[in-house]
Short mmCIF file of C-alpha atoms in Angstrom, two decimals:
data_model
loop_
_atom_site.label_atom_id
_atom_site.label_comp_id
_atom_site.label_asym_id
_atom_site.label_seq_id
_atom_site.Cartn_x
_atom_site.Cartn_y
_atom_site.Cartn_z
CA ARG A 1 118.16 114.03 59.16
CA ALA A 2 119.95 112.70 56.10
CA GLY A 3 122.83 115.16 56.26
CA GLY A 4 124.78 116.90 58.98
CA SER A 5 128.12 116.54 60.66
CA GLU A 6 129.15 114.02 63.28
CA LYS A 7 129.27 116.85 65.80
CA MET A 8 125.62 117.68 65.14
CA LEU A 9 124.52 114.06 65.41
CA SER A 10 126.54 113.50 68.56
CA ARG A 11 125.09 116.59 70.21
CA ARG A 12 121.51 116.05 69.15
CA LYS A 13 121.31 112.28 68.82
CA ILE A 14 118.40 112.72 66.43
CA SER A 15 116.87 115.24 68.76
CA CYS A 16 115.09 118.52 69.10
CA GLY A 17 117.33 120.90 70.98
CA GLU A 18 118.25 119.28 74.30
CA LEU A 19 115.39 116.76 74.11
CA ILE A 20 116.80 113.40 73.18
CA ILE A 21 114.48 111.31 71.04
CA PRO A 22 115.87 107.98 69.79
CA VAL A 23 114.35 106.66 66.60
CA CYS A 24 114.56 103.01 65.62
CA PHE A 25 116.26 101.92 62.39
CA SER A 26 113.00 101.06 60.67
CA VAL A 27 111.67 104.60 61.22
CA PHE A 28 114.99 106.05 60.08
CA LYS A 29 114.77 103.95 56.95
CA ASN A 30 111.16 104.94 56.34
CA LEU A 31 112.08 108.61 56.45
CA PHE A 32 114.46 108.04 53.55
CA GLU A 33 111.85 106.07 51.65
CA VAL A 34 109.41 108.95 52.01
CA SER A 35 112.14 111.29 50.77
CA LYS A 36 112.59 109.11 47.63
CA VAL A 37 116.18 108.26 48.59
CA LYS A 38 117.37 105.04 46.98
CA PRO A 39 118.28 102.12 49.29
CA ALA A 40 121.85 102.20 47.97
CA ALA A 41 122.19 105.82 48.98
CA LEU A 42 120.80 104.90 52.39
CA VAL A 43 123.33 102.13 52.92
CA ASN A 44 126.23 104.34 51.83
CA SER A 45 125.04 107.32 53.86
CA ASP A 46 127.67 108.66 56.24
CA SER A 47 124.89 109.84 58.52
CA LEU A 48 123.49 106.32 58.77
CA CYS A 49 126.92 105.02 59.71
CA LEU A 50 127.10 107.63 62.41
CA PHE A 51 123.63 106.62 63.54
CA CYS A 52 124.70 102.99 63.81
CA ARG A 53 127.58 103.91 66.12
CA TYR A 54 125.17 104.60 68.96
CA ASP A 55 123.90 101.82 71.18
CA TYR A 56 120.11 101.78 70.98
CA LYS A 57 119.51 100.66 74.56
CA GLU A 58 121.96 103.20 75.91
CA MET A 59 120.29 106.00 73.97
CA LEU A 60 116.90 104.80 75.15
CA HIS A 61 117.85 104.92 78.83
CA ASN A 62 119.51 108.32 78.43
CA SER A 63 116.52 109.84 76.70
CA THR A 64 113.74 111.97 78.10
CA PHE A 65 111.16 111.53 75.33
CA CYS A 66 110.86 108.63 72.90
CA LEU A 67 108.96 108.83 69.64
CA VAL A 68 106.58 105.91 69.25
CA PRO A 69 105.22 106.07 65.69
CA ARG A 70 103.03 103.35 64.28
CA GLY A 71 104.89 100.26 63.14
CA ARG A 72 103.88 97.77 60.52
CA ARG A 73 100.63 97.55 62.43
CA LEU A 74 98.78 100.14 64.43
CA GLY A 75 100.84 99.56 67.58
CA SER A 76 104.57 99.25 68.24
CA PHE A 77 106.64 97.30 70.75
CA ARG A 78 108.77 100.46 71.08
CA PHE A 79 106.04 101.65 73.42
CA LEU A 80 106.87 99.05 76.07
CA GLU A 81 110.59 99.59 75.51
CA ALA A 82 110.13 103.27 76.29
CA LEU A 83 108.12 102.51 79.44
CA GLN A 84 110.78 100.14 80.72
CA ALA A 85 113.52 102.72 80.14
CA ALA A 86 111.62 105.53 81.93
CA CYS A 87 111.52 107.40 78.64
CA VAL A 88 108.25 109.29 78.18
CA PRO A 89 106.49 107.82 75.12
CA VAL A 90 105.45 110.39 72.51
CA MET A 91 102.62 108.59 70.77
CA LEU A 92 102.27 109.14 67.02
CA SER A 93 99.69 106.59 66.02
CA ASN A 94 96.21 107.98 65.58
CA GLY A 95 93.50 105.52 66.51
CA TRP A 96 95.72 103.23 68.58
CA GLU A 97 93.94 102.13 71.76
CA LEU A 98 96.70 102.00 74.34
CA PRO A 99 96.96 98.84 76.46
CA PHE A 100 94.67 98.66 79.49
CA SER A 101 93.34 102.14 78.67
CA GLU A 102 90.11 101.08 80.36
CA ILE A 103 91.82 101.45 83.74
CA ILE A 104 95.10 103.33 83.07
CA ASP A 105 95.18 107.09 82.60
CA TRP A 106 97.90 107.33 79.96
CA ASN A 107 97.91 111.13 80.04
CA THR A 108 99.90 110.81 83.28
CA ALA A 109 102.68 108.77 81.64
CA ALA A 110 102.78 109.62 77.94
CA VAL A 111 102.47 112.49 75.47
CA ILE A 112 99.66 111.75 73.01
CA GLY A 113 100.53 113.42 69.72
CA ASP A 114 98.84 113.64 66.36
CA GLU A 115 100.82 111.97 63.59
CA ARG A 116 99.38 114.50 61.13
CA LEU A 117 101.07 117.29 63.13
CA LEU A 118 104.52 115.78 63.38
CA LEU A 119 106.38 119.09 63.10
CA GLN A 120 104.62 120.43 66.21
CA ILE A 121 106.05 117.70 68.44
CA PRO A 122 109.34 119.56 69.26
CA THR A 123 107.40 122.62 70.42
CA THR A 124 105.03 120.45 72.44
CA VAL A 125 107.71 118.59 74.38
CA ARG A 126 109.77 121.74 74.99
CA SER A 127 106.74 123.37 76.63
CA ILE A 128 106.46 120.66 79.30
CA HIS A 129 107.75 121.82 82.69
CA GLN A 130 110.54 119.88 84.39
CA ASP A 131 108.30 118.93 87.31
CA LYS A 132 105.78 117.48 84.89
CA ILE A 133 108.52 115.58 83.07
CA LEU A 134 109.65 114.04 86.36
CA SER A 135 106.08 113.05 87.15
CA LEU A 136 105.64 111.49 83.70
CA ARG A 137 108.85 109.48 84.01
CA GLN A 138 107.99 108.27 87.50
CA GLN A 139 104.61 107.11 86.26
CA THR A 140 106.18 105.19 83.37
CA GLN A 141 108.20 103.22 85.92
CA PHE A 142 105.21 102.58 88.14
CA LEU A 143 103.04 101.35 85.25
CA TRP A 144 105.82 99.21 83.80
CA GLU A 145 106.58 97.53 87.11
CA ALA A 146 102.94 97.14 88.14
CA TYR A 147 101.39 95.82 84.93
CA PHE A 148 103.86 95.17 82.09
CA SER A 149 107.16 93.87 83.48
CA SER A 150 106.27 90.21 82.97
CA VAL A 151 103.84 88.04 81.06
CA GLU A 152 102.38 86.96 84.39
CA LYS A 153 101.55 90.54 85.37
CA ILE A 154 100.00 91.25 81.98
CA VAL A 155 97.79 88.16 82.32
CA LEU A 156 96.88 88.94 85.94
CA THR A 157 96.01 92.52 85.04
CA THR A 158 93.78 91.30 82.22
CA LEU A 159 91.98 88.87 84.53
CA GLU A 160 91.52 91.50 87.23
CA ILE A 161 90.05 93.95 84.70
CA ILE A 162 87.58 91.26 83.61
CA GLN A 163 86.69 90.62 87.25
CA ASP A 164 86.06 94.32 87.80
CA ARG A 165 83.73 94.32 84.79
CA VAL A 166 81.76 91.35 86.12
CA LEU A 167 81.69 92.51 89.74
CA GLU A 168 81.27 96.19 89.02
CA HIS A 169 79.91 96.94 92.50
CA GLY A 170 83.23 95.76 93.97
CA SER A 171 85.57 97.07 91.30
CA ARG A 172 88.73 99.09 91.96
CA SER A 173 88.72 102.85 91.59
CA SER A 174 90.88 104.74 89.10
CA LEU A 175 93.12 105.87 91.96
CA MET A 176 93.83 102.27 92.88
CA TRP A 177 94.90 101.41 89.35
CA ASN A 178 96.91 104.58 88.70
CA SER A 179 98.74 105.10 91.97
CA HIS A 180 101.16 103.08 94.03
CA PRO A 181 101.08 100.13 94.71
CA GLY A 182 98.64 99.46 91.86
CA GLY A 183 95.48 97.46 91.31
CA LEU A 184 97.10 94.04 91.74
CA PHE A 185 98.03 94.81 95.36
CA ALA A 186 94.85 96.73 96.28
CA LEU A 187 92.34 93.91 96.58
CA PRO A 188 88.72 95.09 96.40
CA GLN A 189 87.63 92.00 98.39
CA TYR A 190 89.19 93.65 101.45
CA SER A 191 87.29 96.93 101.20
CA GLY A 192 85.75 99.34 98.73
CA TYR A 193 86.84 102.33 100.80
CA LEU A 194 90.26 103.77 100.00
CA GLY A 195 90.71 104.89 103.60
CA ASP A 196 90.92 101.25 104.72
CA PHE A 197 94.20 100.79 102.84
CA PRO A 198 97.52 102.11 104.23
CA PHE A 199 98.66 103.50 100.86
CA TYR A 200 96.11 106.27 100.43
CA TYR A 201 96.14 108.09 103.78
CA ALA A 202 98.25 110.98 102.46
CA THR A 203 96.21 111.30 99.25
CA LEU A 204 92.93 111.36 101.17
CA GLY A 205 94.32 113.59 103.92
CA ILE A 206 93.37 111.16 106.68
CA LYS A 207 95.21 109.36 109.48
CA PRO A 208 95.00 105.78 110.72
CA TYR A 209 92.92 104.88 113.76
CA PRO A 210 94.80 106.14 116.86
CA LYS A 211 94.85 102.75 118.63
CA PHE A 212 96.42 99.36 117.95
CA THR A 213 95.56 95.70 118.50
CA ALA A 214 98.29 93.50 119.95
CA VAL A 215 98.42 89.92 118.67
CA ILE A 216 100.56 87.67 120.87
CA HIS A 217 101.53 84.34 119.33
CA ALA A 218 101.49 81.71 122.10
CA VAL A 219 103.06 78.29 121.48
CA SER A 220 103.98 77.21 125.05
CA PRO A 221 101.64 75.99 127.80
CA LEU A 222 100.90 78.36 130.65
CA VAL A 223 102.49 76.69 133.68
CA SER A 224 103.77 79.62 135.73
CA GLN A 225 102.61 83.10 136.60
CA SER A 226 106.15 84.36 135.97
CA GLN A 227 106.24 83.39 132.28
CA PRO A 228 107.34 86.11 129.82
CA ILE A 229 103.99 86.12 128.01
CA LEU A 230 102.17 87.32 131.13
CA LYS A 231 104.69 90.10 131.77
CA LEU A 232 104.43 91.10 128.12
CA LEU A 233 100.64 91.15 128.27
CA VAL A 234 100.66 93.48 131.28
CA ALA A 235 103.24 95.84 129.72
CA VAL A 236 101.34 96.10 126.43
CA ALA A 237 97.98 96.60 128.18
CA LYS A 238 99.39 99.67 129.96
CA SER A 239 100.07 101.43 126.65
CA GLN A 240 97.87 104.48 126.16
CA TYR A 241 97.37 103.43 122.52
CA CYS A 242 96.34 99.81 123.13
CA ALA A 243 92.71 99.04 122.21
CA GLN A 244 92.77 95.29 122.84
CA ILE A 245 95.02 92.25 123.08
CA ILE A 246 94.48 89.04 121.14
CA VAL A 247 96.29 85.93 122.32
CA LEU A 248 96.56 83.45 119.47
CA TRP A 249 96.76 80.07 121.19
CA ASN A 250 98.83 77.82 118.90
CA CYS A 251 99.85 75.49 121.71
CA ASP A 252 98.94 71.79 121.69
CA LYS A 253 97.77 72.04 125.29
CA PRO A 254 94.19 73.12 126.10
CA LEU A 255 93.36 76.79 126.58
CA PRO A 256 94.12 78.08 130.09
CA ALA A 257 91.21 79.07 132.30
CA LYS A 258 90.24 82.73 132.19
CA HIS A 259 91.44 83.36 135.73
CA ARG A 260 94.97 82.39 134.69
CA TRP A 261 95.30 85.56 132.62
CA PRO A 262 96.17 88.80 134.43
CA ALA A 263 93.54 91.50 134.89
CA THR A 264 94.04 94.39 132.45
CA SER A 265 92.36 97.65 131.56
CA VAL A 266 91.83 96.53 127.95
CA PRO A 267 89.98 93.48 126.60
CA VAL A 268 92.00 90.27 126.25
CA ILE A 269 90.65 87.90 123.60
CA VAL A 270 92.04 84.36 123.40
CA ILE A 271 91.64 82.68 119.99
CA GLU A 272 92.37 79.05 119.25
CA GLY A 273 94.86 78.91 116.38
CA GLU A 274 93.58 77.47 113.11
CA ASN A 275 95.26 74.07 112.63
CA LYS A 276 98.02 75.28 115.00
CA VAL A 277 100.18 76.43 112.09
CA MET A 278 102.54 79.41 111.82
CA SER A 279 100.61 81.16 109.06
CA SER A 280 97.57 81.41 111.33
CA ARG A 281 99.23 84.32 113.15
CA PHE A 282 98.67 86.41 110.01
CA LEU A 283 95.05 85.51 109.34
CA PRO A 284 92.69 88.51 108.95
CA TYR A 285 90.77 87.93 112.17
CA GLU A 286 87.51 89.83 112.48
CA SER A 287 88.47 90.61 116.07
CA ILE A 288 91.15 92.99 114.77
CA VAL A 289 89.23 96.26 114.50
CA THR A 290 92.13 98.73 114.49
CA ASP A 291 94.32 99.68 111.54
CA ALA A 292 97.55 98.94 113.41
CA VAL A 293 98.58 95.46 114.54
CA LEU A 294 101.37 94.92 117.06
CA SER A 295 102.69 91.45 116.28
CA LEU A 296 104.46 89.79 119.23
CA ASP A 297 106.09 86.47 120.06
CA GLU A 298 105.26 85.07 123.48
CA ASP A 299 108.81 85.55 124.76
CA THR A 300 109.31 89.12 123.54
CA VAL A 301 110.58 91.51 126.20
CA LEU A 302 109.21 95.04 125.67
CA SER A 303 108.34 97.84 128.04
CA THR A 304 105.24 100.00 127.82
CA THR A 305 107.39 102.94 126.75
CA GLU A 306 108.86 100.98 123.86
CA VAL A 307 105.39 99.96 122.72
CA ASP A 308 104.19 103.58 122.84
CA PHE A 309 107.15 104.79 120.81
CA ALA A 310 106.73 102.04 118.22
CA PHE A 311 103.12 103.02 117.60
CA THR A 312 103.99 106.73 117.43
CA VAL A 313 106.57 106.01 114.71
CA TRP A 314 104.23 103.68 112.82
CA GLN A 315 101.62 106.43 112.55
CA SER A 316 104.06 108.31 110.30
CA PHE A 317 104.84 105.19 108.21
CA PRO A 318 101.57 103.20 108.15
CA GLU A 319 102.45 101.34 104.95
CA ARG A 320 105.67 99.87 106.40
CA ILE A 321 106.73 97.39 109.05
CA VAL A 322 108.02 99.25 112.11
CA GLY A 323 109.75 97.39 114.91
CA TYR A 324 112.74 96.35 116.93
CA PRO A 325 114.65 93.16 115.99
CA ALA A 326 116.29 93.68 112.58
CA ARG A 327 117.90 91.22 110.18
CA SER A 328 119.51 91.48 106.75
CA HIS A 329 120.03 89.62 103.50
CA PHE A 330 123.04 89.43 101.19
CA TRP A 331 124.10 87.84 97.93
CA ASP A 332 126.55 84.96 98.41
CA SER A 333 128.62 85.06 95.23
CA ASN A 334 130.38 81.78 96.05
CA LYS A 335 127.17 79.80 96.40
CA GLU A 336 125.30 82.03 93.94
CA ARG A 337 122.32 82.33 96.23
CA TRP A 338 120.77 84.71 98.74
CA GLY A 339 121.96 84.55 102.30
CA TYR A 340 120.37 85.47 105.63
CA THR A 341 122.29 87.04 108.49
CA SER A 342 121.42 87.95 112.06
CA LYS A 343 124.64 89.88 112.68
CA TRP A 344 124.11 93.20 114.40
CA THR A 345 125.25 95.85 111.96
CA ASN A 346 124.02 99.26 110.86
CA ASP A 347 122.56 97.68 107.74
CA TYR A 348 119.26 95.80 107.73
CA SER A 349 116.46 94.82 105.34
CA MET A 350 113.97 93.03 107.60
CA VAL A 351 112.26 93.70 110.92
CA LEU A 352 111.11 90.49 112.54
CA THR A 353 107.43 90.20 113.34
CA GLY A 354 108.19 88.98 116.86
CA ALA A 355 108.08 92.66 117.90
CA ALA A 356 106.74 94.75 115.03
CA MET A 357 103.87 97.05 114.09
CA PHE A 358 102.16 96.95 110.68
CA HIS A 359 98.78 97.57 109.04
CA ARG A 360 96.11 94.91 109.34
CA TYR A 361 95.67 94.90 105.54
CA TYR A 362 98.88 92.89 105.32
CA HIS A 363 97.13 90.07 107.19
CA PHE A 364 94.55 90.01 104.40
CA LEU A 365 97.21 90.25 101.68
CA TYR A 366 99.33 87.50 103.28
CA THR A 367 96.30 85.20 103.37
CA HIS A 368 94.71 85.94 99.99
CA TYR A 369 97.57 87.11 97.76
CA LEU A 370 100.44 84.74 98.55
CA PRO A 371 100.31 81.25 97.00
CA SER A 372 99.52 78.20 99.10
CA SER A 373 102.93 76.71 98.27
CA LEU A 374 104.80 79.39 100.22
CA LYS A 375 102.41 79.32 103.18
CA ASN A 376 102.54 75.51 103.29
CA MET A 377 106.33 75.68 103.33
CA VAL A 378 106.20 78.06 106.30
CA ASP A 379 103.74 75.79 108.13
CA GLN A 380 105.74 72.63 107.48
CA LEU A 381 108.98 74.20 108.71
CA ALA A 382 107.25 76.15 111.51
CA ASN A 383 109.67 78.86 110.45
CA CYS A 384 110.14 81.82 108.08
CA GLU A 385 106.69 83.40 108.45
CA ASP A 386 108.39 86.63 109.51
CA ILE A 387 110.67 86.60 106.47
CA LEU A 388 107.72 86.00 104.15
CA MET A 389 105.81 88.93 105.65
CA ASN A 390 108.83 91.19 105.09
CA PHE A 391 109.09 89.99 101.48
CA LEU A 392 105.43 90.78 100.93
CA VAL A 393 105.47 94.27 102.45
CA SER A 394 108.69 95.25 100.65
CA ALA A 395 107.31 93.91 97.35
CA VAL A 396 104.23 96.09 97.81
CA THR A 397 105.89 99.28 99.03
CA LYS A 398 109.32 99.04 97.32
CA LEU A 399 110.62 100.39 100.64
CA PRO A 400 112.58 99.02 103.60
CA PRO A 401 111.07 98.51 107.04
CA ILE A 402 111.71 100.99 109.85
CA LYS A 403 113.98 100.02 112.71
CA ILE A 404 113.47 101.90 115.96
CA THR A 405 115.43 102.40 119.19
CA GLN A 406 116.50 99.14 120.70
CA LYS A 407 117.87 98.54 124.16
CA LYS A 408 121.27 96.84 124.18
CA GLN A 409 120.01 94.02 126.36
CA TYR A 410 117.40 93.09 123.74
CA LYS A 411 119.71 90.68 121.95
CA GLU A 412 120.28 88.67 125.10
CA THR A 413 116.85 88.96 126.69
CA MET A 414 114.37 88.58 123.86
CA MET A 415 115.39 85.05 122.98
CA GLY A 416 116.75 84.25 126.42
CA GLN A 417 115.42 81.59 128.72
CA SER A 418 112.37 80.66 126.71
CA SER A 419 110.80 77.93 124.67
CA ARG A 420 112.23 79.36 121.47
CA ALA A 421 115.81 79.74 122.65
CA SER A 422 116.86 76.34 121.37
CA ARG A 423 115.36 77.09 117.94
CA TRP A 424 117.45 80.23 117.46
CA ALA A 425 120.61 78.37 118.44
CA ASP A 426 119.78 75.43 116.18
CA PRO A 427 121.86 75.49 112.95
CA ASP A 428 119.05 73.69 111.10
CA HIS A 429 116.73 76.56 111.97
CA PHE A 430 119.20 79.01 110.42
CA ALA A 431 119.68 76.80 107.34
CA GLN A 432 115.92 76.67 106.86
CA ARG A 433 115.78 80.45 106.81
CA GLN A 434 118.46 80.53 104.12
CA THR A 435 116.37 78.12 102.04
CA CYS A 436 113.25 80.22 102.62
CA MET A 437 115.01 83.36 101.37
CA ASN A 438 115.78 81.78 98.02
CA LYS A 439 112.41 80.07 97.64
CA PHE A 440 110.60 83.34 98.32
CA ALA A 441 112.87 85.33 95.98
CA SER A 442 112.19 82.80 93.23
CA TRP A 443 108.41 83.19 93.55
CA PHE A 444 108.54 86.99 93.63
CA GLY A 445 110.76 86.95 90.53
CA ALA A 446 113.41 89.12 92.18
CA MET A 447 114.67 90.10 95.61
CA PRO A 448 112.09 92.61 96.94
CA LEU A 449 113.91 93.36 100.21
CA VAL A 450 115.49 96.83 100.40
CA HIS A 451 118.49 97.65 102.57
CA SER A 452 118.42 100.56 104.99
CA GLN A 453 120.64 102.14 107.62
CA VAL A 454 117.95 104.33 109.16
CA ARG A 455 117.12 103.99 112.84
CA LEU A 456 114.54 106.25 114.46
CA ASP A 457 115.14 107.31 118.04
CA PRO A 458 113.10 109.58 120.32
CA VAL A 459 113.98 113.27 120.29
CA LEU A 460 116.93 113.98 122.65
CA PHE A 461 117.67 110.24 122.88
CA LYS A 462 121.03 109.85 124.68
CA ASP A 463 121.53 113.63 124.65
CA GLN A 464 123.19 115.09 127.70
CA VAL A 465 120.15 117.03 128.87
CA SER A 466 117.77 116.71 131.78
CA ILE A 467 115.68 113.56 131.68
CA LEU A 468 112.65 115.75 132.41
CA ARG A 469 112.92 117.21 128.90
CA LYS A 470 112.53 113.77 127.30
CA LYS A 471 109.18 112.23 126.40
CA TYR A 472 110.26 108.57 126.35
CA ARG A 473 112.40 108.62 129.46
CA ASP A 474 112.30 104.94 130.32
CA ILE A 475 113.86 103.78 127.04
CA GLU A 476 117.29 105.07 128.05
CA ARG A 477 117.14 103.20 131.34
CA LEU A 478 116.59 99.83 129.67
#
């Protein structure tokens, strides 16, 4: 509007009622040109001076709807600015083919208007329900982060669309492209069935397979029948949810004879590790037939009850890592780098894969999505594979892992008298993990880890009631 008081402009901010719609200077100028106002009058306009007092970026981020009229060409970079700011784009450019419209349903993130019916736009946006507005704004953030937040993602999205055209039989569905975590994280090479991915269970109204596969990472020779790995194997095999146990033999010594392994009620499969490297523990082995994978170090100390509870919790959070030993990250302002800490606090951002449950799809994603440079670094250091898995899952889900009830003795017993004890006490081992944190954050382009203070305990855990009323009774005795 050319006229009007400062009060009106401040209240409306070039708006329609309570709907804030920022308009860029070029559009503002064009409106005066259409109205036959001379440039000199425009420059001297009090209203323009008032307009210039407002910070464009601030207005953009405080706005609900953003007009995106055609620019000098058919499109306008204001469109991507609006997406980034979670401002619902109101498109006013007839004939403009929106980016990636072949796979993106823009009706879920933008209002497509007709530039010939400009005066109807205020009525249109006012008629949109608040729930719909929230959904539109959430989708703008998802699409921006998934496909437009960097040149790399734009290029990757383009290449993946081309691949889907060529390999149409194995192309992604519209749901994969338009719902979290997006087409770049839902690899069609893994499966063409949405139910095989952990992200779509709720949408499809299905649940994961009610059993898990335990994968025990063995790096020490089997010399005694009292070794922790054998006790662990027996405890896990007793779980009512255990389908099978895979022992990944990454030891330099030959495989033990079959009679050396304890007899169990579930199959025990021993696999020779590929090249004996750390990353081999996350390979997508065909032997893993269940959705859930219980990842274990050979010296982990867990009871059958703890294993049962972990799986029960995971069934409610199948897209996340669920487990026991937690760690955290922090920003070291003095060194201007990310730091890693193993201090026991209420705050955490990682759950170590030495005793954790997650979906088998992350084995496939770890192997086929992450670059060789990061996996080679892990293999050379024989360290940080657990940190890298946490980075990957948090980058996909934008959520923290889930920490569950942990016995107080866990800190002392898990890494107690074992082959790995010296590693955890070694300062070089800790320094390597600090280096890994920063190398991984650099590749991901940001720190994907998310802090949390949530810990899930069994119902009535530590409550002063009869033990007979508690389902997971043994946990409190540990």
